[in-house]
Coordinates of C-alpha atoms in Angstrom, one line a residue:
M15 CA -10.2 -10.3 -87.0
A16 CA -6.9 -11.6 -85.8
R17 CA -6.7 -12.5 -82.0
P18 CA -4.2 -10.2 -80.1
L19 CA -1.2 -11.7 -78.6
T20 CA -1.2 -12.1 -74.9
P21 CA 1.1 -10.1 -73.1
D22 CA 3.7 -12.1 -70.7
N23 CA 2.2 -10.6 -67.7
Q24 CA -1.4 -12.0 -68.4
T25 CA -0.6 -15.5 -69.3
L26 CA -2.0 -16.7 -66.2
S27 CA -5.3 -16.4 -67.7
R28 CA -4.5 -18.7 -70.5
P29 CA -6.3 -22.0 -70.5
W30 CA -4.6 -25.4 -69.5
T31 CA -2.5 -26.5 -72.7
W32 CA -0.9 -29.7 -74.0
Q33 CA 2.5 -27.9 -72.9
D34 CA 1.6 -28.0 -69.4
G35 CA 0.6 -31.5 -69.7
L36 CA 3.7 -32.5 -71.2
I37 CA 5.8 -30.7 -68.6
I38 CA 3.8 -32.4 -65.8
L39 CA 4.8 -36.0 -67.6
A40 CA 8.2 -35.1 -68.2
L41 CA 8.3 -34.2 -64.2
I42 CA 6.7 -37.4 -63.3
A43 CA 9.1 -39.4 -65.5
L44 CA 12.1 -37.7 -64.4
I45 CA 11.2 -38.3 -60.7
F46 CA 10.4 -42.0 -61.5
W47 CA 13.7 -42.6 -63.4
I48 CA 15.7 -41.1 -60.3
V49 CA 14.1 -43.1 -58.0
N50 CA 14.0 -46.4 -60.0
T51 CA 17.6 -46.0 -60.8
A52 CA 18.7 -45.2 -57.3
A53 CA 17.1 -48.3 -55.8
Q54 CA 19.6 -50.1 -57.8
F55 CA 22.8 -48.4 -56.2
T56 CA 21.7 -50.4 -52.8
G57 CA 22.1 -53.8 -51.9
K58 CA 24.8 -56.4 -52.0
Y59 CA 27.7 -55.9 -54.1
D60 CA 28.3 -58.8 -56.6
S61 CA 31.9 -58.9 -57.4
T62 CA 31.4 -61.7 -59.9
I63 CA 29.2 -59.3 -62.1
T64 CA 29.5 -59.8 -65.9
I65 CA 28.9 -56.7 -68.0
Q66 CA 26.5 -57.9 -70.8
L67 CA 26.9 -56.7 -74.7
S68 CA 23.5 -57.0 -75.6
P69 CA 21.8 -53.7 -76.9
R70 CA 18.8 -54.5 -74.4
V71 CA 20.8 -53.7 -71.4
L72 CA 21.9 -50.2 -72.8
P73 CA 18.7 -48.5 -71.3
S74 CA 19.3 -49.6 -67.9
Y75 CA 23.3 -49.2 -68.1
T76 CA 22.6 -45.7 -69.4
A77 CA 20.2 -44.6 -66.7
Q78 CA 22.6 -45.7 -63.9
T79 CA 25.6 -43.7 -65.8
L80 CA 23.4 -40.6 -65.9
L81 CA 22.4 -40.7 -62.3
R82 CA 26.1 -41.1 -61.5
M83 CA 27.0 -38.2 -63.6
L84 CA 23.9 -36.0 -62.3
I85 CA 25.0 -36.5 -58.6
A86 CA 28.6 -35.6 -59.3
Y87 CA 27.8 -32.7 -61.1
I88 CA 25.5 -31.3 -58.1
I89 CA 28.4 -31.9 -55.8
S90 CA 31.0 -30.3 -58.4
L91 CA 28.7 -27.2 -58.7
M92 CA 28.2 -26.6 -54.8
F93 CA 32.0 -27.2 -54.2
S94 CA 33.0 -24.9 -56.8
I95 CA 30.8 -21.9 -55.7
L96 CA 31.6 -22.7 -52.0
Y97 CA 35.6 -22.9 -52.2
S98 CA 35.7 -20.0 -54.6
Y99 CA 33.8 -17.8 -52.3
I100 CA 36.1 -18.5 -49.3
A101 CA 39.2 -18.5 -51.2
Y102 CA 38.0 -14.8 -52.6
Y103 CA 36.8 -13.4 -49.5
N104 CA 39.2 -14.7 -46.8
R105 CA 42.6 -13.5 -47.5
T106 CA 44.2 -16.3 -45.4
A107 CA 42.2 -19.1 -46.8
E108 CA 43.4 -18.0 -50.2
K109 CA 46.9 -18.5 -49.5
I110 CA 45.7 -22.2 -48.5
L111 CA 43.0 -22.9 -50.9
L112 CA 44.6 -21.8 -54.3
P113 CA 47.6 -23.8 -54.1
L114 CA 45.5 -26.7 -52.8
L115 CA 43.5 -26.4 -55.7
D116 CA 46.4 -26.5 -57.9
I117 CA 47.7 -29.7 -56.0
L118 CA 43.8 -31.3 -56.4
Q119 CA 43.5 -30.7 -59.9
S120 CA 47.0 -32.0 -60.7
I121 CA 46.3 -35.7 -59.0
P122 CA 44.9 -38.1 -61.8
V123 CA 42.0 -40.0 -61.2
L124 CA 43.5 -43.1 -60.8
S125 CA 45.6 -41.7 -57.9
F126 CA 42.3 -41.1 -56.1
L127 CA 41.1 -44.5 -56.7
P128 CA 42.7 -46.7 -54.2
G129 CA 42.3 -44.6 -51.2
V130 CA 38.8 -43.5 -52.1
V131 CA 37.6 -47.2 -53.0
L132 CA 39.1 -48.9 -50.0
A133 CA 37.8 -46.2 -47.7
L134 CA 34.1 -46.3 -48.9
I135 CA 34.2 -50.2 -49.3
A136 CA 35.2 -50.5 -45.5
L137 CA 32.6 -48.0 -44.5
F138 CA 29.9 -49.9 -46.3
P139 CA 31.3 -53.5 -46.2
G140 CA 29.7 -55.9 -48.7
S141 CA 27.4 -53.1 -50.2
R142 CA 27.3 -51.8 -53.6
L143 CA 26.7 -48.3 -52.1
G144 CA 30.2 -48.0 -51.3
V145 CA 31.3 -49.0 -54.9
E146 CA 28.8 -46.4 -56.2
L147 CA 29.9 -43.5 -54.0
A148 CA 33.3 -44.2 -54.9
A149 CA 32.4 -44.1 -58.6
I150 CA 30.4 -40.8 -58.2
I151 CA 33.5 -39.4 -56.0
L152 CA 35.7 -40.1 -58.8
I153 CA 33.7 -38.5 -61.5
Y154 CA 33.6 -35.4 -59.3
T155 CA 37.2 -35.1 -59.2
G156 CA 37.1 -35.0 -62.9
M157 CA 34.3 -32.1 -62.9
A158 CA 35.0 -29.9 -60.3
W159 CA 38.4 -28.2 -60.9
N160 CA 37.9 -26.2 -64.0
M161 CA 34.3 -25.1 -62.7
T162 CA 36.2 -23.9 -59.6
F163 CA 39.0 -22.1 -61.4
S164 CA 36.3 -20.5 -63.6
F165 CA 34.2 -19.2 -60.9
Y166 CA 36.9 -17.7 -58.8
Q167 CA 38.2 -16.2 -62.2
S168 CA 35.0 -14.4 -62.6
L169 CA 34.7 -13.0 -58.9
I170 CA 38.1 -11.4 -59.1
S171 CA 37.1 -10.0 -62.7
V172 CA 33.8 -8.2 -61.2
P173 CA 34.4 -4.4 -62.0
R174 CA 35.5 -2.4 -59.1
E175 CA 32.9 0.0 -59.7
L176 CA 30.1 -2.4 -58.9
R177 CA 31.7 -3.5 -55.7
E178 CA 31.6 0.0 -54.9
V179 CA 28.0 0.4 -55.8
A180 CA 27.2 -2.5 -53.7
K181 CA 29.2 -0.8 -50.8
I182 CA 27.1 2.3 -51.5
Y183 CA 23.5 0.5 -51.3
R184 CA 24.6 -1.4 -48.3
L185 CA 23.8 -4.6 -49.7
G186 CA 24.0 -7.5 -47.4
W187 CA 26.1 -10.8 -48.3
W188 CA 23.1 -12.7 -49.5
Q189 CA 22.3 -9.7 -51.9
Q190 CA 25.6 -9.3 -53.5
V191 CA 25.8 -13.0 -53.7
W192 CA 22.6 -13.1 -55.9
T193 CA 22.7 -9.8 -57.5
L194 CA 26.4 -9.3 -58.5
D195 CA 28.7 -12.6 -57.8
L196 CA 26.4 -15.5 -59.4
P197 CA 25.4 -13.1 -62.4
A198 CA 29.3 -12.4 -63.1
G199 CA 30.2 -16.1 -63.1
A200 CA 26.9 -17.3 -64.9
I201 CA 28.4 -17.7 -68.3
G202 CA 31.7 -19.0 -67.4
L203 CA 30.1 -21.6 -65.0
I204 CA 27.6 -22.8 -67.8
W205 CA 30.4 -23.4 -70.3
N206 CA 32.4 -25.1 -67.8
S207 CA 29.6 -27.0 -66.9
V208 CA 29.4 -28.6 -70.4
M209 CA 33.2 -29.2 -70.1
S210 CA 32.9 -30.5 -67.0
V211 CA 30.1 -33.3 -68.0
A212 CA 32.4 -34.0 -71.3
G213 CA 35.3 -34.5 -68.6
G214 CA 33.2 -37.0 -66.6
W215 CA 32.3 -38.8 -69.8
F216 CA 36.1 -39.0 -70.9
F217 CA 37.1 -40.9 -67.7
L218 CA 33.7 -42.9 -67.4
M219 CA 35.3 -46.1 -68.8
A220 CA 38.3 -45.9 -66.2
I221 CA 35.8 -45.2 -63.5
E222 CA 33.0 -47.8 -63.9
S223 CA 35.6 -50.7 -64.5
F224 CA 38.8 -50.6 -62.5
T225 CA 41.3 -52.8 -60.9
I226 CA 43.3 -52.4 -57.5
G227 CA 45.8 -55.0 -57.1
E228 CA 44.4 -58.5 -57.5
K229 CA 40.7 -57.1 -57.3
T230 CA 38.6 -55.9 -60.2
F231 CA 35.6 -53.7 -59.4
T232 CA 33.0 -53.2 -62.0
L233 CA 29.7 -51.4 -62.0
P234 CA 27.0 -51.5 -64.8
G235 CA 26.9 -48.6 -66.7
L236 CA 27.6 -47.3 -70.2
G237 CA 31.4 -46.7 -69.4
S238 CA 31.8 -50.2 -68.2
Y239 CA 29.8 -51.4 -71.4
L240 CA 32.3 -49.7 -73.7
A241 CA 35.2 -50.8 -72.1
E242 CA 34.1 -54.6 -72.1
A243 CA 33.1 -54.1 -75.8
A244 CA 36.7 -52.5 -76.6
N245 CA 38.5 -55.5 -74.3
Q246 CA 36.6 -58.2 -76.5
Q247 CA 37.0 -56.4 -79.8
D248 CA 33.3 -56.4 -80.2
Y249 CA 33.0 -53.7 -82.8
A250 CA 29.3 -54.0 -83.2
A251 CA 28.8 -53.5 -79.3
L252 CA 31.2 -50.7 -79.2
A253 CA 28.9 -49.0 -82.1
Y254 CA 25.9 -49.4 -80.3
G255 CA 27.5 -47.8 -77.2
L256 CA 28.8 -44.9 -78.9
A257 CA 25.5 -44.3 -80.7
V258 CA 23.7 -44.3 -77.4
L259 CA 26.5 -42.2 -75.7
I260 CA 26.2 -39.6 -78.9
S261 CA 22.3 -39.9 -78.6
V262 CA 22.3 -38.9 -75.0
I263 CA 24.8 -36.0 -75.4
I264 CA 22.6 -34.4 -78.2
I265 CA 19.5 -35.0 -76.0
V266 CA 21.1 -33.1 -73.1
D267 CA 22.3 -30.5 -75.4
V268 CA 19.0 -29.8 -76.5
L269 CA 17.2 -30.0 -73.2
V270 CA 19.8 -28.7 -71.0
W271 CA 22.6 -27.0 -72.4
R272 CA 21.2 -24.8 -75.0
P273 CA 18.5 -23.3 -72.8
L274 CA 21.0 -22.5 -70.1
I275 CA 23.3 -20.9 -72.7
A276 CA 20.6 -18.7 -74.1
W277 CA 19.3 -18.0 -70.6
G278 CA 22.7 -16.8 -69.6
E279 CA 22.9 -14.2 -72.1
K280 CA 20.7 -12.1 -69.7
F281 CA 24.1 -11.8 -67.6
K282 CA 26.2 -10.0 -70.1
M283 CA 27.4 -6.6 -69.3
E284 CA 26.5 -4.6 -72.3
I285 CA 24.7 -1.8 -73.5
V286 CA 24.0 -2.3 -76.8
E287 CA 22.0 -5.7 -77.2
A288 CA 23.4 -8.1 -79.8
E289 CA 21.4 -8.8 -82.8
N290 CA 22.2 -12.3 -82.9
V291 CA 21.8 -14.4 -79.6
P292 CA 21.7 -17.9 -78.9
K293 CA 18.1 -19.2 -78.9
S294 CA 16.6 -22.5 -77.6
F295 CA 13.1 -23.8 -78.4
V296 CA 13.3 -25.6 -75.2
L297 CA 13.5 -22.3 -73.3
D298 CA 10.6 -20.6 -75.3
F299 CA 8.7 -23.6 -74.5
L300 CA 9.1 -23.4 -70.7
R301 CA 8.6 -19.4 -70.7
R302 CA 5.2 -19.9 -72.6
S303 CA 3.8 -22.2 -70.0
P304 CA 1.0 -21.0 -67.8
T305 CA 1.5 -23.4 -65.4
L306 CA 5.0 -22.7 -64.8
R307 CA 4.3 -19.1 -64.5
A308 CA 1.9 -19.6 -61.9
F309 CA 4.0 -21.9 -60.1
H310 CA 6.8 -19.1 -60.2
Q311 CA 4.6 -16.4 -59.2
N312 CA 2.3 -18.3 -56.5
V313 CA 5.1 -20.5 -55.0
F314 CA 8.7 -19.9 -56.0
S315 CA 8.5 -16.0 -55.8
P316 CA 6.8 -16.0 -52.2
L317 CA 9.4 -18.7 -50.6
W318 CA 12.4 -16.8 -52.5
E319 CA 11.2 -13.4 -50.9
G320 CA 10.8 -15.0 -47.5
L321 CA 14.3 -16.5 -47.8
D322 CA 16.0 -13.1 -48.7
E323 CA 14.2 -11.2 -46.0
Q324 CA 15.3 -13.7 -43.4
L325 CA 18.9 -13.4 -44.8
R326 CA 18.8 -9.6 -45.5
P327 CA 20.6 -7.8 -42.4
K328 CA 18.0 -6.4 -40.1
Q329 CA 20.4 -3.3 -39.6
P330 CA 21.9 -2.0 -42.9
R331 CA 25.6 -2.2 -42.6
Q332 CA 28.6 -2.0 -44.7
F333 CA 29.3 -5.9 -45.0
F334 CA 31.6 -5.9 -48.0
A335 CA 34.4 -3.5 -49.0
P336 CA 35.2 -2.8 -52.3
E337 CA 38.4 -5.1 -51.8
K338 CA 38.1 -8.4 -50.3
A339 CA 36.8 -8.7 -46.8
Q340 CA 38.9 -8.3 -43.8
R341 CA 40.0 -11.4 -41.9
S342 CA 37.6 -13.2 -39.8
W343 CA 39.8 -14.7 -37.2
P344 CA 37.3 -17.4 -35.8
I345 CA 37.0 -18.9 -39.3
T346 CA 40.7 -18.4 -40.2
A347 CA 41.8 -20.2 -36.9
I348 CA 39.4 -23.2 -37.8
I349 CA 40.9 -23.2 -41.2
L350 CA 44.4 -23.3 -40.1
F351 CA 43.8 -25.8 -37.6
I352 CA 41.9 -28.2 -39.9
F353 CA 44.7 -27.6 -42.6
A354 CA 47.7 -28.1 -40.0
A355 CA 46.4 -31.2 -38.9
L356 CA 45.7 -32.5 -42.2
V357 CA 49.0 -31.6 -43.4
G358 CA 50.7 -33.1 -40.5
W359 CA 48.8 -36.3 -40.8
G360 CA 49.5 -36.5 -44.7
A361 CA 53.1 -35.7 -44.3
I362 CA 53.8 -38.7 -41.9
A363 CA 52.0 -40.8 -43.8
F364 CA 53.6 -39.6 -47.1
F365 CA 57.3 -39.9 -45.8
R366 CA 56.4 -43.6 -44.2
Q367 CA 55.6 -44.5 -48.2
M368 CA 58.5 -42.8 -49.7
F369 CA 61.2 -44.7 -48.2
A370 CA 59.7 -47.9 -49.4
V371 CA 60.4 -46.5 -53.0
N372 CA 63.9 -47.8 -54.1
W373 CA 66.4 -45.8 -56.4
Q374 CA 65.5 -47.7 -59.6
D375 CA 61.9 -46.4 -59.1
W376 CA 63.0 -43.0 -58.5
Q377 CA 65.0 -43.1 -61.8
R378 CA 62.3 -44.3 -63.5
I379 CA 59.9 -41.7 -62.2
G380 CA 62.5 -38.8 -63.2
L381 CA 62.9 -39.9 -66.6
G382 CA 59.1 -40.3 -67.2
A383 CA 58.3 -36.8 -65.6
V384 CA 60.7 -35.4 -68.3
L385 CA 58.9 -37.4 -71.2
T386 CA 55.6 -36.7 -69.8
T387 CA 56.1 -32.9 -69.5
T388 CA 57.4 -32.9 -72.9
R389 CA 54.3 -34.6 -74.4
V390 CA 52.0 -32.1 -72.1
A391 CA 53.8 -29.0 -73.7
V392 CA 53.3 -30.5 -77.3
A393 CA 49.5 -31.1 -76.8
L394 CA 48.9 -27.8 -75.1
T395 CA 50.7 -26.1 -78.0
L396 CA 49.1 -27.9 -80.7
S397 CA 45.8 -27.4 -78.6
L398 CA 46.2 -23.7 -78.6
L399 CA 46.8 -23.4 -82.3
W400 CA 43.1 -24.4 -83.5
T401 CA 40.8 -24.0 -80.3
V402 CA 41.6 -20.1 -80.0
P403 CA 40.2 -19.0 -83.5
V404 CA 37.5 -21.7 -83.5
G405 CA 36.3 -20.9 -79.8
V406 CA 36.0 -16.9 -80.8
A407 CA 34.1 -17.8 -83.9
I408 CA 31.8 -20.1 -82.1
G409 CA 31.4 -17.5 -79.2
R410 CA 30.8 -14.6 -81.5
N411 CA 28.3 -16.0 -84.0
P412 CA 25.6 -17.4 -82.4
R413 CA 24.4 -19.3 -85.8
A414 CA 27.7 -21.1 -86.1
A415 CA 27.3 -21.9 -82.4
Q416 CA 23.8 -23.4 -83.0
I417 CA 25.9 -25.8 -85.5
L418 CA 29.3 -26.3 -83.9
Q419 CA 28.4 -26.4 -80.0
P420 CA 26.8 -29.8 -80.1
V421 CA 29.7 -31.0 -82.6
V422 CA 32.4 -30.0 -80.1
Q423 CA 30.3 -31.3 -77.2
I424 CA 30.0 -34.6 -78.7
A425 CA 33.7 -34.7 -79.8
A426 CA 34.4 -33.7 -76.2
S427 CA 32.5 -36.1 -74.5
V428 CA 33.2 -39.4 -76.4
P429 CA 35.7 -41.3 -74.5
A430 CA 38.4 -41.3 -76.6
T431 CA 39.9 -44.4 -74.7
A432 CA 37.0 -46.4 -76.8
L433 CA 38.4 -45.2 -79.7
F434 CA 42.2 -45.9 -78.9
P435 CA 42.5 -49.5 -80.1
V436 CA 41.9 -48.5 -83.7
L437 CA 44.1 -45.4 -83.5
L438 CA 46.8 -47.4 -81.9
L439 CA 46.5 -50.0 -84.6
T440 CA 46.8 -47.4 -87.3
L441 CA 49.9 -45.9 -85.7
T442 CA 51.3 -49.2 -85.2
R443 CA 51.3 -49.9 -89.0
V444 CA 52.4 -46.4 -90.2
G445 CA 54.9 -46.0 -87.5
G446 CA 54.8 -44.0 -84.1
G447 CA 53.0 -46.3 -82.0
L448 CA 52.2 -45.1 -78.4
E449 CA 54.7 -42.3 -78.5
I450 CA 52.8 -40.5 -81.0
G451 CA 49.3 -42.1 -80.0
S452 CA 50.0 -40.7 -76.3
V453 CA 50.4 -37.2 -77.5
A454 CA 47.1 -37.4 -79.6
L455 CA 44.9 -39.0 -76.9
M456 CA 46.4 -36.2 -74.5
M457 CA 45.2 -33.5 -76.8
L458 CA 41.6 -35.2 -76.5
G459 CA 42.1 -34.6 -72.6
T460 CA 43.3 -31.1 -73.1
M461 CA 42.1 -28.9 -75.7
W462 CA 38.5 -28.8 -74.9
Y463 CA 39.3 -26.9 -71.6
I464 CA 40.5 -24.2 -73.8
L465 CA 37.7 -24.4 -76.4
F466 CA 35.2 -24.0 -73.8
N467 CA 36.6 -21.1 -71.8
V468 CA 37.5 -19.3 -75.0
I469 CA 33.8 -19.6 -76.2
A470 CA 32.8 -18.3 -72.9
G471 CA 35.3 -15.4 -72.8
A472 CA 34.3 -14.3 -76.3
Q473 CA 30.6 -14.7 -75.7
A474 CA 31.3 -12.5 -72.8
I475 CA 32.8 -9.4 -74.7
P476 CA 30.3 -6.6 -74.7
T477 CA 28.6 -6.1 -78.2
E478 CA 29.2 -2.5 -77.9
L479 CA 32.8 -2.9 -78.4
F480 CA 32.6 -4.9 -81.5
E481 CA 30.3 -2.1 -82.6
A482 CA 33.0 0.3 -82.0
A483 CA 35.6 -1.7 -83.8
I484 CA 33.4 -1.6 -86.9
V485 CA 32.7 1.9 -86.7
Y486 CA 36.5 2.6 -86.5
Q487 CA 37.0 0.3 -89.3
L488 CA 39.6 -1.7 -87.5
P489 CA 41.5 -4.5 -89.6
W490 CA 41.0 -8.0 -88.4
W491 CA 44.6 -8.2 -86.8
Q492 CA 44.1 -5.2 -84.7
R493 CA 40.6 -6.5 -83.7
W494 CA 42.5 -9.4 -82.3
R495 CA 45.3 -7.4 -80.7
T496 CA 43.1 -4.9 -79.0
L497 CA 39.8 -6.3 -78.4
I498 CA 39.5 -10.1 -79.0
L499 CA 42.7 -11.3 -77.0
P500 CA 42.6 -8.9 -74.2
G501 CA 38.6 -9.9 -73.6
I502 CA 39.3 -13.5 -73.5
F503 CA 42.6 -13.3 -71.8
P504 CA 41.4 -14.0 -68.3
Y505 CA 39.2 -17.0 -69.8
L506 CA 41.9 -18.3 -71.8
I507 CA 44.4 -18.4 -68.8
T508 CA 41.7 -20.4 -66.6
G509 CA 41.2 -22.9 -69.8
I510 CA 45.1 -23.2 -70.0
I511 CA 45.4 -24.0 -66.3
T512 CA 42.7 -26.4 -66.2
A513 CA 43.9 -28.0 -69.7
V514 CA 47.3 -28.5 -68.4
G515 CA 45.9 -30.5 -65.2
G516 CA 43.6 -32.1 -68.1
A517 CA 46.9 -33.4 -69.8
W518 CA 48.6 -34.7 -66.9
N519 CA 45.4 -36.5 -66.0
S520 CA 45.0 -38.1 -69.5
S521 CA 48.6 -39.2 -69.4
I522 CA 47.5 -42.1 -67.1
V523 CA 45.2 -43.5 -69.9
S524 CA 47.2 -42.4 -73.2
E525 CA 50.8 -43.9 -71.8
Y526 CA 49.2 -47.1 -70.6
V527 CA 46.8 -48.9 -72.7
E528 CA 45.1 -52.3 -72.6
F529 CA 43.7 -53.7 -75.9
Q530 CA 43.6 -57.2 -77.5
N531 CA 44.2 -58.9 -74.3
R532 CA 47.6 -57.2 -73.8
T533 CA 49.1 -54.1 -72.6
E534 CA 50.8 -51.3 -74.4
Q535 CA 52.8 -48.7 -72.4
T536 CA 55.3 -46.0 -73.0
L537 CA 57.9 -44.7 -70.6
G538 CA 56.2 -41.7 -68.9
L539 CA 54.6 -40.5 -65.4
G540 CA 51.3 -41.5 -66.6
A541 CA 52.3 -45.0 -67.3
T542 CA 54.0 -45.3 -63.9
I543 CA 51.1 -44.3 -62.0
S544 CA 48.6 -46.7 -64.2
A545 CA 50.8 -49.6 -63.6
A546 CA 51.4 -48.9 -59.9
S547 CA 47.7 -48.7 -59.5
V548 CA 47.1 -51.8 -61.4
Q549 CA 49.7 -53.8 -59.5
G550 CA 48.7 -52.1 -56.2
D551 CA 52.2 -50.6 -55.6
F552 CA 50.8 -47.9 -53.4
P553 CA 54.7 -46.5 -52.4
L554 CA 55.2 -46.1 -56.3
L555 CA 51.7 -44.8 -57.0
M556 CA 52.2 -42.0 -54.2
A557 CA 55.4 -41.2 -55.2
A558 CA 54.7 -40.7 -58.8
T559 CA 51.6 -38.8 -57.9
A560 CA 53.4 -36.5 -55.7
V561 CA 56.1 -35.7 -58.6
M562 CA 53.1 -35.0 -61.1
S563 CA 51.7 -32.8 -58.5
L564 CA 54.8 -31.0 -57.7
L565 CA 55.4 -30.3 -61.5
V566 CA 51.7 -28.9 -62.2
V567 CA 51.9 -26.6 -58.9
L568 CA 55.3 -25.3 -59.8
T569 CA 54.1 -24.5 -63.4
N570 CA 51.0 -22.8 -62.2
R571 CA 52.8 -21.0 -59.6
L572 CA 56.0 -20.0 -61.8
V573 CA 53.8 -19.2 -65.1
W574 CA 50.1 -19.5 -65.0
R575 CA 49.6 -17.7 -61.8
P576 CA 51.4 -14.6 -62.6
L577 CA 49.4 -14.4 -65.8
Y578 CA 46.2 -14.9 -63.9
R579 CA 47.2 -12.0 -61.7
L580 CA 47.7 -9.8 -65.0
A581 CA 44.2 -10.7 -66.2
E582 CA 42.9 -9.6 -62.8
T583 CA 44.7 -6.2 -62.8
K584 CA 45.2 -5.4 -66.5
Y585 CA 42.3 -7.1 -68.5
Q586 CA 39.3 -6.6 -66.1
L587 CA 36.4 -5.2 -67.9
L588 CA 35.9 -1.7 -66.2

């Protein structure tokens, strides 16, 4: 006689299994890895460090890089949620924080580099911790902005009826955060987290090994390993490094991203459940564990209920209106004061630096701005042509997603600068050189933002709408016009905004390339910033960065921001 299946609510009676032992061993290994790797981040910084290219150092280098990425991602996630909440729920803060976000995402990583590194080195003199914190902060600057834009877009896209329900049931702020806002942004946050980590890998070579003036700062890691292999033209070491990088990306995809994507399906707003949904054997493995279920019921749930009880309003009252919350004058006054102080201090320092830039440099910046803007427009157009149909196909077909998701994640994560010497040599032989190569590399730093946001948007469209399109036998072009494009529109605009910032950021490594012991560059704003950073010309660096930020902000405010508002008002899922 067959033994009946054990219901989920009776799994606590199951005996201890090998699954539980494997989970416990994995947790112990994770804790040991974090503690052992973090111990290497302290001590005296060795400015004469040499990156070894032996495959034996790859496990240690990879572990250090992964820990930097993990810390930077946690900081980025916390920043994204907090920043979006303040911008959404405070009208005055929104007018300041959204333009500031446009500026921050437009500033290239190398423009943050001198100030961040020099400040932290001064704070931790002679210590490796200062350089490590600088690298983590620089990775964070390549991760945070698209996650912030995504979560803010999710907040403004929450149906007004759900806000009304929250008002009727007198939910406190914590209850609304946990039951409405975070679920609404879960799918977008998950896919943009994938993109953020991929963006961190993209700039890793420039972050773990960089030059400021006459000083070179190098940290042992997978990025510096790839950079050293590319500089020495050691193609065997480059192949080893890329193999390890791709292996890490696949492992992280299987253990982290696929379970999160499958788990995120529960937050889709739909009436009819989809037949084909993303699946993850790791998630199923964790759900079947009696030990984890016991921990959830006996430890996590009581702690969570206690926290919920403490944060719940003692006297039910209307905390959130269906529209944005009213102004909180003490918070507003503090924000305005801090903002005014920072703006005043920054303006004084900025104009002092600007007076040191000569007329020839301003002409170079102006011409470079025109050329780089053209390259950004070309890269964005070419990216849109393929990312929208492919993103919709992946988002609407879980079987295709199982195959294509790790492929596009690997392609997005591989630092293109590691492969760029080969690409540049090919283009030099066939003609075009860096003028064409810069557009190609810029696309590699642009198209993934659009692709992952389109995937998230397509995945968030309720299944019943597609069922209705099948019932009414709509042709494919009408489905795109009346369902797919309106459904992905908010996500697409978010992807374009972050993609434009990514394209400008990519210009610093696509217009200025060092390989075969020489420097190749083409006229452009990115090349000006890279050269100024290497030479330690801070006035020129600041002037070029200011022009780049101004171009991005003007484009966002005049073009993309109106489309953002259109997505909020016309294409909400009501």
